[in-house]
Tab-separated table of C-alpha atoms and ligand atoms in Angstrom:
chain	number	residue	atom	x	y	z
A	1	UNK	CA	-41.001	-16.275	-84.603
A	2	UNK	CA	-45.090	-16.173	-85.755
A	3	UNK	CA	-47.251	-13.839	-85.170
A	4	UNK	CA	-48.733	-16.135	-83.104
A	5	UNK	CA	-45.854	-16.748	-80.951
A	6	UNK	CA	-44.222	-13.254	-80.445
A	7	UNK	CA	-47.996	-12.334	-79.675
A	8	UNK	CA	-48.283	-14.806	-76.595
A	9	UNK	CA	-44.646	-14.159	-76.024
A	10	UNK	CA	-45.154	-10.513	-75.733
A	11	UNK	CA	-48.475	-10.991	-73.401
A	12	UNK	CA	-46.314	-13.037	-71.003
A	13	UNK	CA	-43.877	-10.557	-70.782
A	14	UNK	CA	-46.690	-7.654	-69.945
A	15	UNK	CA	-48.084	-10.032	-67.678
A	16	UNK	CA	-44.973	-10.954	-65.490
A	17	UNK	CA	-44.376	-6.511	-65.922
A	18	UNK	CA	-47.797	-6.196	-64.190
A	19	UNK	CA	-46.413	-8.574	-61.369
A	20	UNK	CA	-43.238	-8.764	-61.081
A	21	UNK	CA	-40.872	-7.373	-58.334
A	22	UNK	CA	-38.476	-4.838	-59.708
A	23	UNK	CA	-35.460	-6.463	-60.477
A	24	UNK	CA	-37.657	-8.933	-62.937
A	25	UNK	CA	-39.198	-6.302	-63.857
A	26	UNK	CA	-36.103	-5.045	-66.011
A	27	UNK	CA	-34.728	-8.151	-66.867
A	28	UNK	CA	-38.348	-8.566	-68.375
A	29	UNK	CA	-38.792	-5.065	-70.497
A	30	UNK	CA	-34.704	-6.493	-71.651
A	31	UNK	CA	-36.113	-9.704	-72.709
A	32	UNK	CA	-38.627	-7.690	-75.247
A	33	UNK	CA	-35.350	-5.914	-76.419
A	34	UNK	CA	-35.993	-2.885	-74.726
A	35	UNK	CA	-33.244	-1.074	-72.756
A	36	UNK	CA	-32.985	0.496	-69.301
A	37	UNK	CA	-33.414	4.326	-70.995
A	38	UNK	CA	-36.829	2.651	-71.592
A	39	UNK	CA	-36.974	0.517	-69.092
A	40	UNK	CA	-36.857	2.000	-66.260
A	41	UNK	CA	-39.482	4.665	-66.868
A	42	UNK	CA	-41.671	2.050	-67.557
A	43	UNK	CA	-40.741	0.020	-64.580
A	44	UNK	CA	-41.623	3.251	-62.472
A	45	UNK	CA	-44.282	4.087	-63.858
A	46	UNK	CA	-45.858	-0.158	-63.120
A	47	UNK	CA	-44.601	0.240	-60.065
A	48	UNK	CA	-46.431	3.964	-59.340
A	49	UNK	CA	-49.809	2.616	-60.928
A	50	UNK	CA	-49.823	-0.602	-58.611
A	51	UNK	CA	-49.697	1.629	-55.772
A	52	UNK	CA	-49.642	4.818	-56.475
A	53	UNK	CA	-50.926	6.385	-52.600
A	54	UNK	CA	-48.199	4.484	-51.578
A	55	UNK	CA	-45.449	6.370	-53.860
A	56	UNK	CA	-47.141	9.794	-52.717
A	57	UNK	CA	-46.472	9.104	-49.394
A	58	UNK	CA	-42.643	8.744	-49.707
A	59	UNK	CA	-42.138	11.407	-51.363
A	60	UNK	CA	-44.949	13.703	-49.069
A	61	UNK	CA	-43.196	12.295	-45.707
A	62	UNK	CA	-39.592	13.712	-46.661
A	63	UNK	CA	-40.948	16.371	-44.064
A	64	UNK	CA	-40.621	13.576	-41.094
A	65	UNK	CA	-36.974	13.691	-41.065
A	66	UNK	CA	-35.142	15.809	-38.744
A	67	UNK	CA	-33.285	18.134	-40.915
A	68	UNK	CA	-29.509	19.639	-40.607
A	69	UNK	CA	-28.899	22.879	-42.007
A	70	UNK	CA	-25.522	22.535	-42.937
A	71	UNK	CA	-26.822	18.766	-44.574
A	72	UNK	CA	-29.131	20.560	-46.962
A	73	UNK	CA	-27.850	19.850	-50.651
A	74	UNK	CA	-25.226	18.238	-49.240
A	75	UNK	CA	-25.777	15.925	-52.789
A	76	UNK	CA	-25.215	18.511	-55.219
A	77	UNK	CA	-27.799	18.023	-57.921
A	78	UNK	CA	-24.808	19.041	-60.816
A	79	UNK	CA	-22.327	17.378	-59.808
A	80	UNK	CA	-24.045	13.920	-57.805
A	81	UNK	CA	-21.913	14.279	-54.654
A	82	UNK	CA	-20.654	15.279	-51.887
A	83	UNK	CA	-18.625	15.301	-48.692
A	84	UNK	CA	-19.486	14.133	-44.775
A	85	UNK	CA	-16.650	15.047	-42.420
A	86	UNK	CA	-15.922	12.746	-39.455
A	87	UNK	CA	-18.205	13.533	-36.365
A	88	UNK	CA	-20.858	14.110	-38.223
A	89	UNK	CA	-23.842	11.455	-38.385
A	90	UNK	CA	-22.988	10.278	-34.588
A	91	UNK	CA	-23.509	6.361	-33.711
A	92	UNK	CA	-20.426	5.613	-36.542
A	93	UNK	CA	-18.544	4.387	-33.278
A	94	UNK	CA	-19.655	1.182	-32.278
A	95	UNK	CA	-19.480	0.170	-36.256
A	96	UNK	CA	-16.067	1.431	-36.756
A	97	UNK	CA	-15.214	-1.247	-33.853
A	98	UNK	CA	-17.771	-3.553	-35.564
A	99	UNK	CA	-15.882	-3.930	-39.384
A	100	UNK	CA	-12.508	-3.911	-37.485
A	101	UNK	CA	-13.507	-7.066	-35.530
A	102	UNK	CA	-15.119	-8.415	-38.472
A	103	UNK	CA	-11.659	-7.759	-40.815
A	104	UNK	CA	-9.915	-9.210	-38.246
A	105	UNK	CA	-11.059	-12.594	-37.912
A	106	UNK	CA	-11.910	-12.861	-41.338
A	107	UNK	CA	-8.281	-12.169	-42.185
A	108	UNK	CA	-7.625	-15.139	-39.392
A	109	UNK	CA	-9.098	-17.635	-41.973
A	110	UNK	CA	-7.768	-16.349	-45.546
A	111	UNK	CA	-5.945	-18.570	-47.685
A	112	UNK	CA	-3.536	-15.917	-49.188
A	113	UNK	CA	-2.966	-17.628	-52.345
A	114	UNK	CA	-6.681	-19.057	-53.534
A	115	UNK	CA	-8.605	-15.582	-51.584
A	116	UNK	CA	-6.725	-13.086	-54.224
A	117	UNK	CA	-9.890	-11.017	-55.384
A	118	UNK	CA	-9.548	-8.109	-54.374
A	119	UNK	CA	-12.675	-7.219	-52.381
A	120	UNK	CA	-14.734	-9.196	-49.227
A	121	UNK	CA	-17.470	-8.251	-48.221
A	122	UNK	CA	-17.124	-8.771	-43.979
A	123	UNK	CA	-21.485	-7.129	-43.453
A	124	UNK	CA	-23.964	-8.013	-45.511
A	125	UNK	CA	-27.697	-7.445	-44.400
A	126	UNK	CA	-28.036	-10.796	-43.069
A	127	UNK	CA	-25.704	-9.633	-39.827
A	128	UNK	CA	-28.434	-6.433	-39.435
A	129	UNK	CA	-30.634	-8.196	-37.628
A	130	UNK	CA	-27.691	-8.869	-34.969
A	131	UNK	CA	-26.297	-5.499	-35.699
A	132	UNK	CA	-29.282	-2.812	-34.375
A	133	UNK	CA	-26.532	-0.342	-33.291
A	134	UNK	CA	-25.016	-0.603	-37.917
A	135	UNK	CA	-29.361	0.105	-38.450
A	136	UNK	CA	-29.406	2.702	-36.234
A	137	UNK	CA	-26.420	4.653	-38.257
A	138	UNK	CA	-27.866	3.713	-41.568
A	139	UNK	CA	-31.347	4.721	-40.584
A	140	UNK	CA	-30.251	8.017	-38.890
A	141	UNK	CA	-31.488	11.348	-39.464
A	142	UNK	CA	-28.175	12.420	-41.393
A	143	UNK	CA	-28.663	10.226	-44.178
A	144	UNK	CA	-31.779	10.037	-44.341
A	145	UNK	CA	-31.472	13.326	-44.705
A	146	UNK	CA	-29.141	13.818	-47.165
A	147	UNK	CA	-30.532	11.089	-49.406
A	148	UNK	CA	-33.634	12.134	-49.140
A	149	UNK	CA	-33.253	15.529	-50.881
A	150	UNK	CA	-31.656	13.985	-53.327
A	151	UNK	CA	-33.737	11.615	-54.236
A	152	UNK	CA	-37.044	13.339	-53.464
A	153	UNK	CA	-38.715	11.254	-50.900
A	154	UNK	CA	-38.554	8.906	-48.362
A	155	UNK	CA	-34.825	7.042	-49.582
A	156	UNK	CA	-35.705	3.503	-49.266
A	157	UNK	CA	-32.651	1.366	-48.647
A	158	UNK	CA	-30.952	-1.228	-50.577
A	159	UNK	CA	-27.583	-2.429	-48.754
A	160	UNK	CA	-25.374	-2.104	-46.480
A	161	UNK	CA	-21.842	-3.882	-47.256
A	162	UNK	CA	-18.678	-3.523	-44.787
A	163	UNK	CA	-15.571	-4.085	-47.519
A	164	UNK	CA	-12.159	-4.982	-46.787
A	165	UNK	CA	-9.629	-4.474	-50.285
A	166	UNK	CA	-6.571	-5.849	-49.365
A	167	UNK	CA	-3.747	-4.666	-51.221
A	168	UNK	CA	-3.322	-6.446	-54.941
A	169	UNK	CA	-2.002	-5.441	-58.094
A	170	UNK	CA	-5.641	-6.326	-60.257
A	171	UNK	CA	-7.450	-3.959	-62.186
A	172	UNK	CA	-10.747	-5.919	-63.221
A	173	UNK	CA	-14.069	-5.522	-62.569
A	174	UNK	CA	-14.935	-2.802	-60.613
A	175	UNK	CA	-12.010	-2.028	-60.651
A	176	UNK	CA	-12.514	-0.257	-64.134
A	177	UNK	CA	-14.564	2.943	-64.684
A	178	UNK	CA	-18.902	1.630	-64.667
A	179	UNK	CA	-21.917	3.100	-63.933
A	180	UNK	CA	-24.259	0.791	-61.720
A	181	UNK	CA	-26.975	-0.200	-64.013
A	182	UNK	CA	-29.878	-0.165	-61.551
A	183	UNK	CA	-31.784	3.880	-62.059
A	184	UNK	CA	-31.452	6.753	-63.273
A	185	UNK	CA	-30.071	8.137	-60.009
A	186	UNK	CA	-28.878	6.676	-56.335
A	187	UNK	CA	-27.296	8.476	-53.154
A	188	UNK	CA	-24.346	6.203	-52.171
A	189	UNK	CA	-22.718	6.482	-48.841
A	190	UNK	CA	-18.818	5.668	-48.257
A	191	UNK	CA	-17.401	5.999	-44.594
A	192	UNK	CA	-14.307	4.854	-43.871
A	193	UNK	CA	-13.865	2.314	-41.299
A	194	UNK	CA	-9.828	3.280	-40.871
A	195	UNK	CA	-7.685	5.628	-42.162
A	196	UNK	CA	-7.829	5.663	-46.026
A	197	UNK	CA	-4.820	6.976	-48.465
A	198	UNK	CA	-4.415	7.105	-52.179
A	199	UNK	CA	-2.928	4.217	-51.922
A	200	UNK	CA	-5.052	2.030	-50.336
A	201	UNK	CA	-7.867	2.280	-52.949
A	202	UNK	CA	-9.870	4.357	-52.573
A	203	UNK	CA	-13.874	4.762	-54.040
A	204	UNK	CA	-13.194	7.470	-57.161
A	205	UNK	CA	-15.567	8.571	-59.260
A	206	UNK	CA	-15.729	11.154	-61.832
A	207	UNK	CA	-18.642	14.612	-61.037
A	208	UNK	CA	-21.878	13.832	-62.744
A	209	UNK	CA	-21.272	16.478	-65.003
A	210	UNK	CA	-17.406	15.300	-66.426
A	211	UNK	CA	-19.441	12.008	-66.532
A	212	UNK	CA	-22.353	12.890	-68.535
A	213	UNK	CA	-19.662	14.298	-71.137
A	214	UNK	CA	-17.652	11.392	-70.912
A	215	UNK	CA	-20.594	9.371	-71.184
A	216	UNK	CA	-21.975	11.241	-74.742
A	217	UNK	CA	-18.485	10.402	-76.229
A	218	UNK	CA	-18.310	6.605	-75.660
A	219	UNK	CA	-20.231	4.187	-77.919
A	220	UNK	CA	-21.925	2.065	-74.864
A	221	UNK	CA	-21.749	2.732	-71.348
A	222	UNK	CA	-22.781	-0.249	-70.076
A	223	UNK	CA	-19.223	-2.068	-69.594
A	224	UNK	CA	-15.968	-1.787	-67.744
A	225	UNK	CA	-13.944	1.079	-69.236
A	226	UNK	CA	-10.550	1.362	-69.680
A	227	UNK	CA	-9.032	4.520	-68.349
A	228	UNK	CA	-6.693	5.290	-71.552
A	229	UNK	CA	-11.044	5.627	-73.010
A	230	UNK	CA	-12.058	7.662	-70.571
A	231	UNK	CA	-9.061	10.374	-70.112
A	232	UNK	CA	-9.631	10.925	-73.303
A	233	UNK	CA	-12.654	13.065	-72.902
A	234	UNK	CA	-11.773	14.675	-69.788
A	235	UNK	CA	-8.186	14.585	-66.910
A	236	UNK	CA	-7.595	12.016	-64.985
A	237	UNK	CA	-7.207	15.157	-62.376
A	238	UNK	CA	-10.882	14.986	-62.946
A	239	UNK	CA	-10.860	12.177	-60.561
A	240	UNK	CA	-11.899	12.415	-56.539
A	241	UNK	CA	-11.215	9.929	-54.294
A	242	UNK	CA	-13.498	8.785	-51.495
A	243	UNK	CA	-9.913	9.168	-49.034
A	244	UNK	CA	-9.816	10.612	-45.623
A	245	UNK	CA	-9.255	9.716	-42.213
A	246	UNK	CA	-11.280	7.371	-39.727
A	247	UNK	CA	-14.744	8.997	-40.088
A	248	UNK	CA	-15.165	10.230	-43.077
A	249	UNK	CA	-17.539	9.882	-45.188
A	250	UNK	CA	-18.952	10.779	-49.240
A	251	UNK	CA	-21.760	10.278	-50.729
A	252	UNK	CA	-22.262	9.774	-54.519
A	253	UNK	CA	-24.280	9.390	-56.943
A	254	UNK	CA	-22.847	5.660	-58.818
A	255	UNK	CA	-25.983	5.575	-61.711
A	256	UNK	CA	-24.247	9.578	-62.458
A	257	UNK	CA	-20.568	9.530	-61.484
A	258	UNK	CA	-18.364	6.845	-63.695
A	259	UNK	CA	-16.163	4.944	-61.007
A	260	UNK	CA	-13.884	2.485	-59.923
A	261	UNK	CA	-12.584	1.707	-56.567
A	262	UNK	CA	-9.970	-1.096	-54.736
A	263	UNK	CA	-6.884	-0.453	-56.466
A	264	UNK	CA	-4.982	-0.900	-53.525
A	265	UNK	CA	-1.112	-0.846	-54.464
A	266	UNK	CA	0.027	-0.101	-51.268
A	267	UNK	CA	-2.065	-0.494	-48.918
A	268	UNK	CA	-5.241	-1.495	-47.907
A	269	UNK	CA	-9.333	-0.744	-47.171
A	270	UNK	CA	-11.704	-1.080	-44.875
A	271	UNK	CA	-15.472	0.988	-45.600
A	272	UNK	CA	-18.945	1.089	-44.865
A	273	UNK	CA	-20.716	0.703	-47.855
A	274	UNK	CA	-24.811	1.796	-47.666
A	275	UNK	CA	-27.693	2.547	-50.641
A	276	UNK	CA	-30.437	3.919	-50.434
A	277	UNK	CA	-32.549	4.552	-54.099
A	278	UNK	CA	-35.800	5.738	-54.741
A	279	UNK	CA	-38.791	4.680	-53.921
A	280	UNK	CA	-40.022	4.160	-57.661
A	281	UNK	CA	-36.947	2.303	-58.739
A	282	UNK	CA	-37.051	-0.022	-60.662
A	283	UNK	CA	-34.398	-2.453	-58.521
A	284	UNK	CA	-36.262	-3.715	-55.199
A	285	UNK	CA	-33.995	-3.488	-52.311
A	286	UNK	CA	-31.663	-6.182	-51.680
A	287	UNK	CA	-32.125	-6.016	-48.178
A	288	UNK	CA	-34.446	-8.380	-45.996
A	289	UNK	CA	-34.261	-7.315	-42.937
A	290	UNK	CA	-36.669	-8.966	-40.203
A	291	UNK	CA	-36.555	-6.736	-37.369
A	292	UNK	CA	-37.804	-7.087	-34.477
A	293	UNK	CA	-40.779	-6.559	-33.036
A	294	UNK	CA	-40.174	-3.966	-30.620
A	295	UNK	CA	-37.635	-2.013	-33.088
A	296	UNK	CA	-38.921	1.233	-35.784
A	297	UNK	CA	-42.381	-0.072	-33.848
A	298	UNK	CA	-43.795	4.375	-33.643
A	299	UNK	CA	-41.171	5.020	-36.005
A	300	UNK	CA	-42.758	5.572	-39.738
A	301	UNK	CA	-40.308	6.615	-41.605
A	302	UNK	CA	-37.417	4.802	-40.932
A	303	UNK	CA	-39.806	2.052	-41.800
A	304	UNK	CA	-40.429	3.472	-45.187
A	305	UNK	CA	-36.837	3.518	-45.301
A	306	UNK	CA	-36.406	-0.173	-44.732
A	307	UNK	CA	-39.566	-0.725	-47.222
A	308	UNK	CA	-41.652	-2.517	-44.932
A	309	UNK	CA	-44.569	0.102	-44.939
B	1	LIG	O1	-15.433	0.610	-54.598
B	1	LIG	C1	-15.238	0.181	-54.991
B	1	LIG	O2	-14.566	-1.098	-54.597
B	1	LIG	C2	-16.958	-0.297	-56.863
B	1	LIG	C3	-17.348	0.044	-55.742
B	1	LIG	C4	-18.126	-0.210	-57.008
B	1	LIG	O3	-17.787	-0.019	-58.104
B	1	LIG	C5	-19.250	0.172	-57.153
B	1	LIG	O4	-20.310	0.258	-55.945
B	1	LIG	O5	-20.103	-0.074	-57.774
């Protein structure tokens, strides 16, 4: 490639960086041969420069969240995770009832052989507009407090998914250790919609400090990693399982904590997964809700969490 072509290409990429959304920004940066350690700060800086006042508002509006003292810093800075006991977040009952119904409906339509993959998304952001009860739970003061304190500003809802994992024998994709390569930090919640034991394939992770130790010793972390490779640098007993009774939850930073899930060898799993990112995350939210005009009309905090204002 000659100098003129290279310059023209770089110009196109830079123009795209200045106008694109978070996902495009990352992909264009990668096309320039810039990896995520460099691309993310560039993408965040571009987002900031495009609207510094909005960025400042996401930070300062943390004070709008009603905080409960027992939840302060629940997602621990050093280890990147925290545990939520059943009954902590109001409004979970209708969510549990809905997820169980969706799972039962799905099960009826399932073809045993053809659908042998290990994870089924029975609820996704497109369902939110018809299920305000889920949105109210997800945008509760409790979740906003936990995610907001950890992320340092009003958190932006990235996605909400209901996952049903039937019993399986596979070990592929997200059933292998990996890191979510979407930002430097994240608040990802898992709530059990049914009692969940180890044999039901819970989300399983290494605390952030142990993950850092392991990742520093691996040649390339942007990949799926076999257990044997990980356990050369830590102990299997360092792995924490997000299991427990119905209504129990975990919040984990999937960008800092090596994790896998869905190894449901002798049971199954029904969970609600909710992920929040920073306003300046390189990724835009996958949630594209158009709330009814009456929803959150006088609630700037929740509108910000939905990236509407
Ligand atoms: O719990 C699982 O099935 C794995 C989930 C996962 O890898 C993720 O959320 O990034």
